[in-house]
Amino acid sequence: MQALDGVDLEIRAGEIHALCGENGAGKSTLIKILGGVLPHGSYQGEVTHAGSPCEFHGPRDSLASGIRIIFQELALAPDLSVAENVFLGRESVSGFGMQRERMQAEAARRLALLGLESLDPSAPVNSLPVGQRQMVEIARALGPARALGPAGEMGGQVLILDEPTSALSQREADALLQVLARLKAQGLGILYVSHKLEEVFASADRISVLRNGRGMGTMDRAEATPGKIVSLMMGRALEEVFPPLPPPPDAASAPVLSLKDWSVPSRVNPSIDILTGITLELRAGEILGLAGLMGAGRTELVESLFGLGPAGRGSMVLDGAPYVPAGPPRAIARGLALVPEDRRRNGLWLEKSIRENVSGACLARLTRLGVIDGDGESRLAAESIRALGVKAPDGEFAAGQLSGGNQQKVVLAKWLAAKPRVLLLDDPTRGVDVGAKAEIYRLIGSLAAQGLAIILISSELDEVLRLSHRILVLRGGRLAGEFPGGSADKETILSASAGGA
């Protein structure tokens, strides 16, 4: 099958054009062509810009034509400062060397456009959370109010964004959409690739859909609906994406996990608690959703249960026995598993095979006298590929070569192979397409039906509402409310998250 087959796409000046499609639909290939990553001659068809045919033989040609691309995976130098990353390769220089103060002032202006006035341009990027790192990547692609000299010129006519909000809070995402609206008003053509349909409908003027490498049509936002877009993307209706919620556990049954007055200090300043007085219970077969704004403490909570970061204080009971988290090995041994927020940094060995990744959390079970059972490891990988529907030729395929959705399935397979009692899911569908999300949703429901206790964090409120038996809202590191998953609505959860009535 061809990655792209007869696709037509037109980006107009002064519009935001959304491109939707599942992983493998051809979106990345199309972006690579426009960015010169796939050079002229490696594909059939024609690219025109400002009415003239273009032959991009490499990324420099694309940049020279005025095309700027923000790829989904971050391309930052972690040891350099924010300002140095914003102007990486386009540094402002004079006869006396690099003009750092000038660069920092311009970086601060760009960050202010994104609502990050408080972010220090001199701070090293490796000190920032993933959401702010993404904003630095976006700031690098924005044009300056004034040029910094020939090396710093960033003006362009086309801006392409590939899943730019996958790691952003709602406030940061809203700020980005406001910036894009201003850039559109200045005449830029913007191609916006996103799996988040709410963002597509909030910002796009026109929407194009790809499926299996073919164009399924382009429509104005006014004539589109989420159901129509999903149907074109997947070939099935939106109602089929979220499966029925499995029956809730008996409220009188003993909890698998319980916390009482659980507090966790900040990594930055241990004298300050980022979580305070958290009390909760989790039962076998229950999906407990955690909602809250970025910085509310959701990730810190599940990481503390898994023994990552500063030690928590308070009472934790696991399977009826007191438990003190003391690192991931002990957590795994006691039946805890954590699917992390950033799969590429913390969930996978990208350079290693699917087989090696899947067996990573249960090697003790596959080892005899210090020797790994290679055949058993291969069988485990093959079973996981089949059970989770990982699209890969075999278990020796490198995890880093998989699509985002298939990478996430491998992370899930790794932890399921460890046979956990409690599964901690931190944004398990971040950066995956609608089809892969539907498969992960069905898997979560199936695991709960089999008796697994699950804590679910998601930056997409629909997921928390549609997949959870109960929802706990965190605000400022404290519990701000508890709501039934089946009857709560977005307004109620958002109000509790933000401190409303």
XYZ file of N, CA and C in Angstrom, residues 175-289:
345
model
N -4.195 29.337 24.840
C -3.300 30.436 24.484
C -2.715 30.225 23.093
N -2.367 28.981 22.786
C -1.819 28.690 21.461
C -2.844 28.974 20.371
N -4.084 28.545 20.574
C -5.117 28.773 19.569
C -5.368 30.260 19.360
N -5.250 31.043 20.430
C -5.402 32.494 20.296
C -4.260 33.077 19.467
N -3.035 32.571 19.693
C -1.891 33.028 18.911
C -2.080 32.675 17.436
N -2.550 31.456 17.165
C -2.759 31.043 15.779
C -3.814 31.912 15.102
N -4.837 32.308 15.852
C -5.861 33.186 15.277
C -5.255 34.529 14.884
N -4.333 35.047 15.696
C -3.682 36.313 15.351
C -2.775 36.158 14.138
N -2.052 35.025 14.080
C -1.181 34.780 12.928
C -2.003 34.618 11.656
N -3.145 33.971 11.771
C -4.038 33.833 10.624
C -4.488 35.210 10.140
N -4.810 36.095 11.071
C -5.260 37.437 10.700
C -4.166 38.235 10.001
N -2.910 37.853 10.235
C -1.790 38.512 9.580
C -1.497 37.914 8.207
N -2.291 36.911 7.792
C -2.157 36.367 6.458
C -1.411 35.068 6.343
N -0.996 34.468 7.464
C -0.312 33.188 7.393
C -1.290 32.081 7.015
N -0.795 31.110 6.268
C -1.540 29.880 6.068
C -1.066 28.864 7.088
N -1.980 28.252 7.819
C -1.623 27.354 8.919
C -2.237 25.985 8.677
N -1.396 24.955 8.678
C -1.867 23.569 8.614
C -1.781 22.999 10.017
N -2.919 22.587 10.560
C -3.014 22.169 11.960
C -3.387 20.689 11.996
N -2.437 19.848 12.395
C -2.664 18.408 12.465
C -2.949 18.045 13.913
N -4.113 17.467 14.174
C -4.485 17.165 15.559
C -5.475 16.011 15.608
N -5.331 15.201 16.672
C -6.317 14.161 16.964
C -7.454 14.706 17.817
N -7.288 15.924 18.328
C -8.271 16.485 19.255
C -9.326 17.259 18.458
N -10.473 16.648 18.274
C -11.493 17.250 17.431
C -12.044 18.545 18.022
N -12.030 18.665 19.355
C -12.542 19.901 19.950
C -11.659 21.083 19.540
N -10.341 20.858 19.405
C -9.448 21.917 18.947
C -9.673 22.211 17.466
N -9.894 21.159 16.696
C -10.138 21.333 15.267
C -11.358 22.216 15.047
N -12.443 21.911 15.754
C -13.682 22.670 15.555
C -13.616 24.050 16.200
N -12.708 24.228 17.155
C -12.571 25.551 17.781
C -11.731 26.503 16.942
N -10.922 25.972 16.021
C -9.952 26.836 15.357
C -9.966 26.779 13.834
N -10.350 25.648 13.239
C -10.138 25.454 11.805
C -11.187 26.172 10.966
N -10.739 26.674 9.828
C -11.664 27.208 8.824
C -12.120 26.108 7.879
N -11.169 25.210 7.528
C -11.506 24.065 6.700
C -10.843 22.818 7.289
N -11.399 21.648 6.972
C -10.926 20.380 7.525
C -10.767 19.377 6.388
N -9.580 18.762 6.306
C -9.339 17.672 5.363
C -9.105 16.383 6.133
N -9.532 15.270 5.565
C -9.423 13.968 6.226
C -8.668 12.998 5.320
N -7.713 12.277 5.906
C -6.997 11.203 5.223
C -7.370 9.868 5.849
N -7.469 8.831 5.028
C -7.651 7.476 5.529
C -6.903 6.519 4.613
N -6.002 5.757 5.213
C -5.213 4.774 4.467
C -4.521 5.392 3.255
N -3.992 6.600 3.426
C -3.223 7.240 2.378
C -4.039 7.967 1.331
N -5.338 7.948 1.443
C -6.203 8.599 0.463
C -6.928 9.795 1.086
N -7.161 10.809 0.272
C -7.947 11.939 0.721
C -9.425 11.592 0.724
N -10.068 11.780 1.865
C -11.495 11.453 1.999
C -12.383 12.677 1.832
N -11.757 13.845 1.623
C -12.552 15.035 1.378
C -12.108 16.207 2.218
N -12.461 17.399 1.774
C -12.215 18.656 2.483
C -13.539 19.383 2.611
N -13.801 19.926 3.790
C -15.075 20.615 4.003
C -14.860 21.839 4.891
N -15.722 22.812 4.728
C -15.723 23.957 5.628
C -16.169 23.508 7.011
N -15.666 24.198 8.026
C -16.030 23.826 9.391
C -17.543 23.891 9.594
N -18.200 24.823 8.962
C -19.645 24.988 9.159
C -20.428 23.757 8.711
N -19.919 23.032 7.736
C -20.648 21.860 7.242
C -20.168 20.558 7.874
N -19.141 20.635 8.722
C -18.586 19.429 9.343
C -19.183 19.212 10.731
N -19.182 17.966 11.170
C -19.547 17.590 12.535
C -18.520 16.584 13.033
N -18.349 16.463 14.354
C -17.414 15.453 14.853
C -17.749 14.053 14.355
N -19.032 13.742 14.321
C -19.424 12.417 13.841
C -19.038 12.195 12.396
N -19.189 13.212 11.565
C -18.837 13.080 10.151
C -17.329 12.907 9.991
N -16.546 13.674 10.758
C -15.088 13.575 10.653
C -14.612 12.196 11.104
N -15.105 11.715 12.238
C -14.697 10.397 12.743
C -15.099 9.305 11.767
N -16.279 9.416 11.199
C -16.736 8.420 10.232
C -15.819 8.374 9.015
N -15.377 9.542 8.530
C -14.451 9.574 7.398
C -13.081 9.018 7.784
N -12.640 9.292 9.002
C -11.329 8.824 9.457
C -11.291 7.315 9.655
N -12.331 6.776 10.257
C -12.305 5.394 10.725
C -13.187 4.458 9.921
N -14.166 5.023 9.218
C -15.122 4.159 8.534
C -16.169 3.608 9.466
N -16.268 4.190 10.679
C -17.332 3.791 11.604
C -17.743 4.999 12.434
N -18.861 4.882 13.150
C -19.485 6.030 13.808
C -18.770 6.401 15.102
N -18.950 7.681 15.507
C -18.354 8.193 16.741
C -18.828 7.413 17.961
N -20.087 6.970 17.948
C -20.652 6.275 19.104
C -19.899 4.978 19.413
N -19.186 4.449 18.434
C -18.462 3.200 18.643
C -17.090 3.416 19.271
N -16.647 4.672 19.433
C -15.315 4.931 19.973
C -15.251 4.593 21.455
N -16.210 5.084 22.248
C -16.237 4.788 23.680
C -17.072 3.534 23.923
N -16.486 2.496 24.509
C -17.252 1.272 24.782
C -18.137 1.458 26.010
N -19.125 0.582 26.206
C -19.921 0.648 27.439
C -19.030 0.441 28.659
N -19.314 1.194 29.715
C -18.539 1.073 30.951
C -18.882 -0.242 31.641
N -17.888 -1.026 32.075
C -18.205 -2.271 32.792
C -18.914 -1.972 34.105
N -19.650 -2.930 34.642
C -20.355 -2.692 35.914
C -19.391 -2.262 37.016
N -19.817 -1.337 37.879
C -18.927 -0.904 38.966
C -18.793 -1.999 40.018
N -17.721 -1.961 40.800
C -17.565 -2.953 41.869
C -18.533 -2.680 43.011
N -18.722 -3.658 43.842
C -19.565 -3.518 45.026
C -18.908 -2.515 45.973
N -19.629 -1.468 46.316
C -19.080 -0.427 47.192
C -18.707 -0.956 48.565
N -19.268 -2.117 48.920
C -18.963 -2.691 50.232
C -17.729 -3.587 50.200
N -17.200 -3.854 49.025
C -16.028 -4.723 48.926
C -14.793 -4.017 49.458
N -13.817 -4.825 49.878
C -12.599 -4.262 50.459
C -11.768 -3.568 49.380
N -11.199 -2.412 49.678
C -10.362 -1.727 48.693
C -9.077 -2.511 48.406
N -8.633 -2.431 47.177
C -7.311 -2.955 46.839
C -6.239 -1.964 47.280
N -6.554 -0.673 47.128
C -5.621 0.394 47.491
C -6.375 1.460 48.265
N -5.787 1.935 49.343
C -6.382 3.053 50.070
C -5.283 3.982 50.569
N -5.597 5.273 50.529
C -4.710 6.305 51.046
C -5.450 7.091 52.105
N -4.714 7.527 53.121
C -5.289 8.383 54.156
C -4.290 9.475 54.484
N -4.748 10.719 54.336
C -3.920 11.882 54.641
C -2.564 11.807 53.939
N -2.580 11.495 52.653
C -1.348 11.312 51.876
C -0.861 12.669 51.379
N 0.379 12.996 51.698
C 0.989 14.260 51.283
C 2.329 13.975 50.617
N 2.663 14.791 49.628
C 3.899 14.596 48.871
C 4.599 15.938 48.721
N 5.892 16.024 49.094
C 6.621 17.295 48.954
C 6.992 17.574 47.505
N 7.220 18.840 47.224
C 7.629 19.268 45.890
C 9.052 18.802 45.602
N 9.312 18.443 44.328
C 10.681 18.104 43.936
C 11.589 19.330 44.022
N 11.039 20.491 43.685
C 11.842 21.716 43.626
C 12.134 22.248 45.017
N 11.110 22.270 45.869
C 11.264 22.788 47.227
C 10.633 21.803 48.203
N 11.428 20.881 48.770
C 10.876 19.845 49.649
C 10.154 20.362 50.882
N 10.341 21.639 51.215
C 9.658 22.182 52.389
C 8.197 22.515 52.089
N 7.814 22.447 50.798
C 6.441 22.732 50.389
C 5.806 21.457 49.850
N 4.590 21.160 50.288
C 3.873 19.984 49.799
C 3.130 20.309 48.517
N 3.329 19.481 47.481
C 2.573 19.652 46.246
C 1.247 18.900 46.307
N 1.159 17.916 47.215
C -0.092 17.210 47.522
C -0.287 17.217 49.023
N -1.518 17.459 49.456
C -1.783 17.582 50.889
C -3.057 16.838 51.261
N -2.940 15.904 52.205
C -4.107 15.279 52.829
C -5.016 14.503 51.888
N -4.444 13.778 50.928
C -5.261 13.021 49.973
C -5.752 11.720 50.614
N -7.052 11.512 50.577
C -7.667 10.286 51.076
C -8.544 9.702 49.978
N -8.300 8.431 49.650
C -9.100 7.788 48.609
C -9.075 6.278 48.790
N -10.031 5.613 48.127
C -10.092 4.158 48.079
C -10.298 3.713 46.635
N -9.686 2.581 46.286
C -9.787 2.019 44.942
C -10.047 0.531 45.055
N -11.094 0.065 44.356
C -11.494 -1.336 44.455
C -11.191 -2.107 43.183
N -11.126 -3.420 43.311
C -10.904 -4.281 42.156
C -12.029 -4.073 41.148
N -11.678 -3.930 39.872
C -12.674 -3.730 38.833
C -13.155 -2.309 38.696
N -12.542 -1.370 39.428
C -12.983 0.024 39.386
C -12.019 0.864 38.553
N -12.570 1.796 37.781
C -11.775 2.805 37.081
C -12.024 4.132 37.788
N -11.001 4.628 38.470
C -11.097 5.867 39.230
C -10.415 6.966 38.429
N -11.180 7.941 37.953
C -10.626 9.032 37.168
C -10.106 10.148 38.044
